[in-house]
Amino acid sequence: MKRKKLINRLPVWLRVSIYFTVIIVAAYIAGSVPVLDSIFFYFGIALSQSFLFLHAEGKPLTSLGILPSGASDWRNFFRGLGWGIVALLTSAGITIALNGSRLEFNGRLDPVFLLILVLAHIWSSFVQEFTYRGYPFQNLLKSYGPWVAQLAVTLPFAVMHLKLNTEISWQQFLMTWLTTGMGSVLYGLCYLKTGKLILPTGLHFGWNLAQALVPRSPDEPKTILFTLYQDNRHYQPLYVLLPYIGVTAIMMVLIWRSNTLETTKEKQNQCDFLKTRRFMQ
């Protein structure tokens, strides 16, 4: 009881700061201890913290909108999956054309490996959405509004995509913050639009799965399906960045203006959610 009262006395910004500090420290430790460097380890840290904070607030984990509860949730998931695949393929196609690259099919497809890849990416996408658009994002949203919530989560989301045990230049950090930050805002918009983590998980899954199958850069020229052939004299990293930014921005507009997405959040959170949507309009 005393622990609950202590946690509830903490302002939301401090609770979220503690949450992300623990996540980042855990990521740093995992980088030094290979046996811990697993998506299951990160999920365990995020899950335990989310449970602790929510339990102190008298809420269950399901209040984060993590479980599908009907056909509308599954429609949102598969819409997100399709949109994510199309968005990445569009970005990759533009990049390959601008850089004068070409893709060659490897000539074989291992269905078992592909199934493992699908399962790994759907799990990874769920864990990331739970970790970043779950407890911290939703509590910032309720207390400080969508703009603060969106911007605040971009930084720890970017840090997650860095190797914390290696030297990182400011240019690398800022570029990672820009690219992953746009992705974070896109997934956050999906939550704002539907009130659940189902759509952002589907979109994240579709994007990452397509990205794992279609190479765009000579740094990672081969996947299980394709090999990228690139004349390095003609390669421009800017041709990877600009299509990504353009496609992501277009996706933001289309998702926010979409009339096909369905709000499916539990009834106890509908009032807060509708207030947020009115604020955004």
mmCIF file of C-alpha atoms in Angstrom:
data_model
loop_
_atom_site.group_PDB
_atom_site.id
_atom_site.type_symbol
_atom_site.label_atom_id
_atom_site.label_comp_id
_atom_site.label_asym_id
_atom_site.label_seq_id
_atom_site.Cartn_x
_atom_site.Cartn_y
_atom_site.Cartn_z
ATOM 1 C CA MET A 1 0.000 0.000 0.000
ATOM 2 C CA LYS A 2 2.797 2.416 0.870
ATOM 3 C CA ARG A 3 4.559 1.592 -2.400
ATOM 4 C CA LYS A 4 1.361 2.322 -4.352
ATOM 5 C CA LYS A 5 0.943 5.670 -2.632
ATOM 6 C CA LEU A 6 4.580 6.555 -3.271
ATOM 7 C CA ILE A 7 4.333 5.726 -6.985
ATOM 8 C CA ASN A 8 1.064 7.620 -7.369
ATOM 9 C CA ARG A 9 2.611 10.712 -5.810
ATOM 10 C CA LEU A 10 5.248 10.845 -8.534
ATOM 11 C CA PRO A 11 4.408 13.138 -11.451
ATOM 12 C CA VAL A 12 3.886 11.376 -14.769
ATOM 13 C CA TRP A 13 7.015 12.878 -16.327
ATOM 14 C CA LEU A 14 9.111 11.380 -13.507
ATOM 15 C CA ARG A 15 7.487 7.946 -13.787
ATOM 16 C CA VAL A 16 8.159 7.918 -17.538
ATOM 17 C CA SER A 17 11.732 9.140 -16.985
ATOM 18 C CA ILE A 18 12.348 6.291 -14.532
ATOM 19 C CA TYR A 19 10.797 3.823 -16.970
ATOM 20 C CA PHE A 20 13.031 4.868 -19.881
ATOM 21 C CA THR A 21 16.148 5.171 -17.712
ATOM 22 C CA VAL A 22 15.730 1.544 -16.660
ATOM 23 C CA ILE A 23 15.151 0.514 -20.296
ATOM 24 C CA ILE A 24 18.296 2.326 -21.504
ATOM 25 C CA VAL A 25 20.458 1.001 -18.660
ATOM 26 C CA ALA A 26 19.186 -2.509 -19.393
ATOM 27 C CA ALA A 27 20.060 -2.066 -23.080
ATOM 28 C CA TYR A 28 23.567 -0.912 -22.162
ATOM 29 C CA ILE A 29 24.076 -3.904 -19.859
ATOM 30 C CA ALA A 30 22.742 -6.287 -22.517
ATOM 31 C CA GLY A 31 25.244 -4.877 -24.976
ATOM 32 C CA SER A 32 28.043 -5.984 -22.640
ATOM 33 C CA VAL A 33 26.494 -9.327 -21.710
ATOM 34 C CA PRO A 34 25.585 -11.144 -24.951
ATOM 35 C CA VAL A 35 23.384 -13.718 -23.229
ATOM 36 C CA LEU A 36 21.031 -10.869 -22.196
ATOM 37 C CA ASP A 37 20.932 -9.238 -25.616
ATOM 38 C CA SER A 38 17.521 -10.607 -26.531
ATOM 39 C CA ILE A 39 14.128 -9.160 -27.355
ATOM 40 C CA PHE A 40 12.760 -11.327 -24.520
ATOM 41 C CA PHE A 41 15.029 -9.556 -22.030
ATOM 42 C CA TYR A 42 13.867 -6.112 -23.171
ATOM 43 C CA PHE A 43 10.256 -7.217 -23.096
ATOM 44 C CA GLY A 44 10.678 -8.552 -19.575
ATOM 45 C CA ILE A 45 12.005 -5.192 -18.397
ATOM 46 C CA ALA A 46 9.196 -3.244 -20.107
ATOM 47 C CA LEU A 47 6.530 -5.694 -18.926
ATOM 48 C CA SER A 48 7.631 -5.677 -15.287
ATOM 49 C CA GLN A 49 7.791 -1.884 -15.157
ATOM 50 C CA SER A 50 4.440 -1.463 -16.897
ATOM 51 C CA PHE A 51 2.832 -3.932 -14.503
ATOM 52 C CA LEU A 52 4.353 -2.194 -11.464
ATOM 53 C CA PHE A 53 3.202 1.290 -12.476
ATOM 54 C CA LEU A 54 -0.239 0.191 -13.670
ATOM 55 C CA HIS A 55 -0.823 -1.952 -10.579
ATOM 56 C CA ALA A 56 -0.064 1.075 -8.400
ATOM 57 C CA GLU A 57 -2.618 3.035 -10.437
ATOM 58 C CA GLY A 58 -5.213 0.274 -10.095
ATOM 59 C CA LYS A 59 -5.165 -0.658 -13.800
ATOM 60 C CA PRO A 60 -4.541 -3.961 -15.600
ATOM 61 C CA LEU A 61 -2.025 -4.443 -18.408
ATOM 62 C CA THR A 62 -4.923 -4.854 -20.828
ATOM 63 C CA SER A 63 -5.762 -1.168 -20.302
ATOM 64 C CA LEU A 64 -2.860 -0.434 -22.681
ATOM 65 C CA GLY A 65 -4.905 -1.757 -25.598
ATOM 66 C CA ILE A 66 -2.592 -4.665 -26.373
ATOM 67 C CA LEU A 67 -5.197 -7.359 -27.059
ATOM 68 C CA PRO A 68 -7.524 -7.614 -30.064
ATOM 69 C CA SER A 69 -11.117 -7.737 -28.893
ATOM 70 C CA GLY A 70 -13.063 -8.083 -32.117
ATOM 71 C CA ALA A 71 -13.104 -8.104 -35.888
ATOM 72 C CA SER A 72 -12.359 -4.381 -36.104
ATOM 73 C CA ASP A 73 -9.041 -4.907 -34.325
ATOM 74 C CA TRP A 74 -8.022 -7.620 -36.758
ATOM 75 C CA ARG A 75 -9.031 -5.422 -39.708
ATOM 76 C CA ASN A 76 -6.860 -2.639 -38.326
ATOM 77 C CA PHE A 77 -3.957 -5.052 -37.872
ATOM 78 C CA PHE A 78 -4.076 -6.339 -41.437
ATOM 79 C CA ARG A 79 -4.574 -2.833 -42.825
ATOM 80 C CA GLY A 80 -1.440 -1.784 -40.965
ATOM 81 C CA LEU A 81 0.426 -4.842 -42.225
ATOM 82 C CA GLY A 82 -0.492 -4.097 -45.838
ATOM 83 C CA TRP A 83 0.247 -0.388 -45.554
ATOM 84 C CA GLY A 84 3.618 -1.062 -43.950
ATOM 85 C CA ILE A 85 4.652 -3.443 -46.726
ATOM 86 C CA VAL A 86 3.494 -1.084 -49.483
ATOM 87 C CA ALA A 87 5.213 1.913 -47.849
ATOM 88 C CA LEU A 88 8.563 0.149 -47.521
ATOM 89 C CA LEU A 89 8.405 -1.290 -51.042
ATOM 90 C CA THR A 90 7.595 2.165 -52.401
ATOM 91 C CA SER A 91 10.513 3.729 -50.535
ATOM 92 C CA ALA A 92 12.838 0.909 -51.598
ATOM 93 C CA GLY A 93 11.738 1.121 -55.224
ATOM 94 C CA ILE A 94 12.455 4.845 -55.395
ATOM 95 C CA THR A 95 15.834 4.368 -53.685
ATOM 96 C CA ILE A 96 16.878 1.572 -56.044
ATOM 97 C CA ALA A 97 15.844 3.587 -59.093
ATOM 98 C CA LEU A 98 17.631 6.770 -57.980
ATOM 99 C CA ASN A 99 20.847 4.924 -57.127
ATOM 100 C CA GLY A 100 20.859 2.949 -60.362
ATOM 101 C CA SER A 101 20.800 -0.327 -58.417
ATOM 102 C CA ARG A 102 19.227 -3.610 -59.414
ATOM 103 C CA LEU A 103 17.765 -6.528 -57.497
ATOM 104 C CA GLU A 104 18.237 -10.161 -58.411
ATOM 105 C CA PHE A 105 16.099 -12.930 -57.003
ATOM 106 C CA ASN A 106 18.279 -15.473 -55.231
ATOM 107 C CA GLY A 107 16.478 -18.288 -57.002
ATOM 108 C CA ARG A 108 15.225 -20.128 -53.946
ATOM 109 C CA LEU A 109 12.972 -19.600 -50.977
ATOM 110 C CA ASP A 110 13.272 -21.443 -47.687
ATOM 111 C CA PRO A 111 9.691 -21.482 -46.304
ATOM 112 C CA VAL A 112 10.828 -22.533 -42.828
ATOM 113 C CA PHE A 113 13.291 -19.649 -42.569
ATOM 114 C CA LEU A 114 10.651 -17.273 -43.945
ATOM 115 C CA LEU A 115 8.170 -18.426 -41.290
ATOM 116 C CA ILE A 116 10.778 -17.882 -38.574
ATOM 117 C CA LEU A 117 11.473 -14.424 -39.999
ATOM 118 C CA VAL A 118 7.759 -13.564 -39.947
ATOM 119 C CA LEU A 119 7.327 -14.736 -36.356
ATOM 120 C CA ALA A 120 10.473 -12.917 -35.217
ATOM 121 C CA HIS A 121 9.360 -9.633 -36.762
ATOM 122 C CA ILE A 122 5.789 -9.757 -35.495
ATOM 123 C CA TRP A 123 7.115 -10.423 -31.986
ATOM 124 C CA SER A 124 9.747 -7.687 -32.253
ATOM 125 C CA SER A 125 7.169 -5.193 -33.548
ATOM 126 C CA PHE A 126 4.773 -5.973 -30.700
ATOM 127 C CA VAL A 127 7.521 -5.641 -28.091
ATOM 128 C CA GLN A 128 8.615 -2.260 -29.466
ATOM 129 C CA GLU A 129 5.070 -0.924 -29.592
ATOM 130 C CA PHE A 130 4.335 -2.223 -26.095
ATOM 131 C CA THR A 131 7.555 -0.693 -24.765
ATOM 132 C CA TYR A 132 7.269 2.740 -26.372
ATOM 133 C CA ARG A 133 3.606 3.329 -27.267
ATOM 134 C CA GLY A 134 2.371 1.457 -24.215
ATOM 135 C CA TYR A 135 2.634 2.779 -20.663
ATOM 136 C CA PRO A 136 4.970 5.774 -21.230
ATOM 137 C CA PHE A 137 3.295 7.167 -24.343
ATOM 138 C CA GLN A 138 -0.251 6.698 -23.099
ATOM 139 C CA ASN A 139 0.423 8.303 -19.732
ATOM 140 C CA LEU A 140 2.213 11.260 -21.291
ATOM 141 C CA LEU A 141 -0.717 11.566 -23.674
ATOM 142 C CA LYS A 142 -3.295 11.738 -20.889
ATOM 143 C CA SER A 143 -1.297 14.191 -18.775
ATOM 144 C CA TYR A 144 0.375 16.489 -21.305
ATOM 145 C CA GLY A 145 -1.366 15.973 -24.642
ATOM 146 C CA PRO A 146 -0.366 14.406 -27.967
ATOM 147 C CA TRP A 147 2.422 16.789 -28.991
ATOM 148 C CA VAL A 148 4.443 16.304 -25.810
ATOM 149 C CA ALA A 149 3.810 12.550 -25.852
ATOM 150 C CA GLN A 150 4.876 12.175 -29.480
ATOM 151 C CA LEU A 151 8.040 14.240 -29.185
ATOM 152 C CA ALA A 152 9.093 12.838 -25.802
ATOM 153 C CA VAL A 153 9.020 9.223 -26.995
ATOM 154 C CA THR A 154 11.077 9.880 -30.153
ATOM 155 C CA LEU A 155 14.312 10.228 -28.167
ATOM 156 C CA PRO A 156 14.276 6.905 -26.256
ATOM 157 C CA PHE A 157 12.922 5.200 -29.379
ATOM 158 C CA ALA A 158 15.971 6.487 -31.279
ATOM 159 C CA VAL A 159 18.352 5.420 -28.503
ATOM 160 C CA MET A 160 16.945 1.901 -28.760
ATOM 161 C CA HIS A 161 18.174 1.747 -32.363
ATOM 162 C CA LEU A 162 21.767 2.670 -31.422
ATOM 163 C CA LYS A 163 24.547 0.404 -30.232
ATOM 164 C CA LEU A 164 25.162 1.955 -26.839
ATOM 165 C CA ASN A 165 28.461 0.176 -26.244
ATOM 166 C CA THR A 166 30.130 1.640 -29.328
ATOM 167 C CA GLU A 167 31.279 5.147 -30.164
ATOM 168 C CA ILE A 168 28.534 7.216 -31.789
ATOM 169 C CA SER A 169 29.099 10.510 -33.586
ATOM 170 C CA TRP A 170 26.658 13.395 -33.289
ATOM 171 C CA GLN A 171 25.870 13.039 -36.984
ATOM 172 C CA GLN A 172 24.938 9.381 -36.514
ATOM 173 C CA PHE A 173 22.864 10.187 -33.449
ATOM 174 C CA LEU A 174 20.950 13.025 -35.107
ATOM 175 C CA MET A 175 20.329 10.997 -38.269
ATOM 176 C CA THR A 176 19.017 8.078 -36.207
ATOM 177 C CA TRP A 177 16.837 10.447 -34.183
ATOM 178 C CA LEU A 178 15.407 11.944 -37.379
ATOM 179 C CA THR A 179 14.610 8.661 -39.106
ATOM 180 C CA THR A 180 13.406 6.617 -36.150
ATOM 181 C CA GLY A 181 11.703 9.705 -34.736
ATOM 182 C CA MET A 182 9.531 9.977 -37.832
ATOM 183 C CA GLY A 183 8.698 6.302 -37.485
ATOM 184 C CA SER A 184 7.819 6.835 -33.824
ATOM 185 C CA VAL A 185 5.463 9.693 -34.694
ATOM 186 C CA LEU A 186 3.864 7.565 -37.427
ATOM 187 C CA TYR A 187 3.178 4.706 -35.022
ATOM 188 C CA GLY A 188 1.983 7.172 -32.411
ATOM 189 C CA LEU A 189 -0.523 8.553 -34.922
ATOM 190 C CA CYS A 190 -1.825 5.021 -35.413
ATOM 191 C CA TYR A 191 -2.531 4.819 -31.697
ATOM 192 C CA LEU A 192 -4.145 8.259 -31.640
ATOM 193 C CA LYS A 193 -6.346 7.263 -34.550
ATOM 194 C CA THR A 194 -7.570 3.940 -33.149
ATOM 195 C CA GLY A 195 -6.886 4.007 -29.398
ATOM 196 C CA LYS A 196 -5.098 0.634 -29.413
ATOM 197 C CA LEU A 197 -1.679 -0.813 -30.177
ATOM 198 C CA ILE A 198 -3.073 -3.194 -32.815
ATOM 199 C CA LEU A 199 -2.713 -0.888 -35.837
ATOM 200 C CA PRO A 200 0.788 0.407 -34.971
ATOM 201 C CA THR A 201 1.952 -3.172 -34.366
ATOM 202 C CA GLY A 202 0.625 -4.240 -37.762
ATOM 203 C CA LEU A 203 2.198 -1.280 -39.543
ATOM 204 C CA HIS A 204 5.520 -1.748 -37.739
ATOM 205 C CA PHE A 205 5.467 -5.458 -38.584
ATOM 206 C CA GLY A 206 4.738 -4.874 -42.267
ATOM 207 C CA TRP A 207 7.451 -2.239 -42.615
ATOM 208 C CA ASN A 208 10.129 -4.285 -40.828
ATOM 209 C CA LEU A 209 9.250 -7.526 -42.607
ATOM 210 C CA ALA A 210 9.467 -5.918 -46.058
ATOM 211 C CA GLN A 211 12.694 -4.201 -45.018
ATOM 212 C CA ALA A 212 14.179 -7.573 -44.056
ATOM 213 C CA LEU A 213 13.297 -8.996 -47.482
ATOM 214 C CA VAL A 214 14.206 -6.124 -49.831
ATOM 215 C CA PRO A 215 17.746 -4.666 -49.537
ATOM 216 C CA ARG A 216 18.204 -0.957 -50.252
ATOM 217 C CA SER A 217 21.809 -0.295 -49.257
ATOM 218 C CA PRO A 218 25.158 -1.899 -50.194
ATOM 219 C CA ASP A 219 25.863 -2.073 -46.433
ATOM 220 C CA GLU A 220 23.298 -4.912 -46.287
ATOM 221 C CA PRO A 221 23.035 -6.084 -49.905
ATOM 222 C CA LYS A 222 21.550 -9.554 -49.445
ATOM 223 C CA THR A 223 18.393 -11.040 -47.935
ATOM 224 C CA ILE A 224 16.837 -14.483 -48.208
ATOM 225 C CA LEU A 225 14.998 -13.325 -51.343
ATOM 226 C CA PHE A 226 17.145 -10.754 -53.137
ATOM 227 C CA THR A 227 20.678 -9.542 -53.706
ATOM 228 C CA LEU A 228 21.280 -5.852 -54.384
ATOM 229 C CA TYR A 229 23.857 -4.975 -57.028
ATOM 230 C CA GLN A 230 25.097 -1.410 -56.751
ATOM 231 C CA ASP A 231 27.817 0.600 -58.496
ATOM 232 C CA ASN A 232 29.332 2.386 -55.489
ATOM 233 C CA ARG A 233 30.341 5.296 -57.702
ATOM 234 C CA HIS A 234 26.654 6.135 -58.169
ATOM 235 C CA TYR A 235 25.468 5.358 -54.663
ATOM 236 C CA GLN A 236 24.094 8.268 -52.637
ATOM 237 C CA PRO A 237 22.909 7.690 -49.024
ATOM 238 C CA LEU A 238 20.649 10.709 -49.514
ATOM 239 C CA TYR A 239 18.634 8.614 -51.979
ATOM 240 C CA VAL A 240 17.840 6.241 -49.122
ATOM 241 C CA LEU A 241 16.955 9.020 -46.675
ATOM 242 C CA LEU A 242 14.760 11.234 -48.871
ATOM 243 C CA PRO A 243 12.355 8.516 -50.103
ATOM 244 C CA TYR A 244 12.030 7.272 -46.523
ATOM 245 C CA ILE A 245 11.145 10.744 -45.251
ATOM 246 C CA GLY A 246 8.749 11.382 -48.120
ATOM 247 C CA VAL A 247 6.912 8.074 -47.856
ATOM 248 C CA THR A 248 6.685 8.313 -44.058
ATOM 249 C CA ALA A 249 5.263 11.841 -44.260
ATOM 250 C CA ILE A 250 2.675 10.740 -46.822
ATOM 251 C CA MET A 251 1.729 7.794 -44.615
ATOM 252 C CA MET A 252 1.173 10.146 -41.678
ATOM 253 C CA VAL A 253 -1.229 12.274 -43.687
ATOM 254 C CA LEU A 254 -3.111 9.304 -45.161
ATOM 255 C CA ILE A 255 -3.514 7.528 -41.819
ATOM 256 C CA TRP A 256 -4.638 10.639 -39.978
ATOM 257 C CA ARG A 257 -7.181 11.495 -42.688
ATOM 258 C CA SER A 258 -8.361 7.906 -43.149
ATOM 259 C CA ASN A 259 -12.056 7.241 -42.586
ATOM 260 C CA THR A 260 -11.700 3.457 -42.720
ATOM 261 C CA LEU A 261 -9.876 2.982 -39.411
ATOM 262 C CA GLU A 262 -11.986 2.046 -36.425
ATOM 263 C CA THR A 263 -11.653 3.150 -32.822
ATOM 264 C CA THR A 264 -11.622 0.052 -30.646
ATOM 265 C CA LYS A 265 -10.288 1.056 -27.223
ATOM 266 C CA GLU A 266 -11.926 -0.278 -24.069
ATOM 267 C CA LYS A 267 -14.895 1.708 -22.806
ATOM 268 C CA GLN A 268 -13.202 2.947 -19.651
ATOM 269 C CA ASN A 269 -10.690 4.917 -21.747
ATOM 270 C CA GLN A 270 -13.025 6.236 -24.437
ATOM 271 C CA CYS A 271 -13.638 9.614 -22.824
ATOM 272 C CA ASP A 272 -9.928 10.459 -22.554
ATOM 273 C CA PHE A 273 -9.330 9.218 -26.080
ATOM 274 C CA LEU A 274 -12.138 11.273 -27.633
ATOM 275 C CA LYS A 275 -10.878 14.390 -25.859
ATOM 276 C CA THR A 276 -7.441 13.769 -27.364
ATOM 277 C CA ARG A 277 -8.851 13.380 -30.866
ATOM 278 C CA ARG A 278 -10.832 16.613 -30.568
ATOM 279 C CA PHE A 279 -7.641 18.376 -29.457
ATOM 280 C CA MET A 280 -5.788 17.057 -32.506
ATOM 281 C CA GLN A 281 -8.452 18.154 -34.998
#
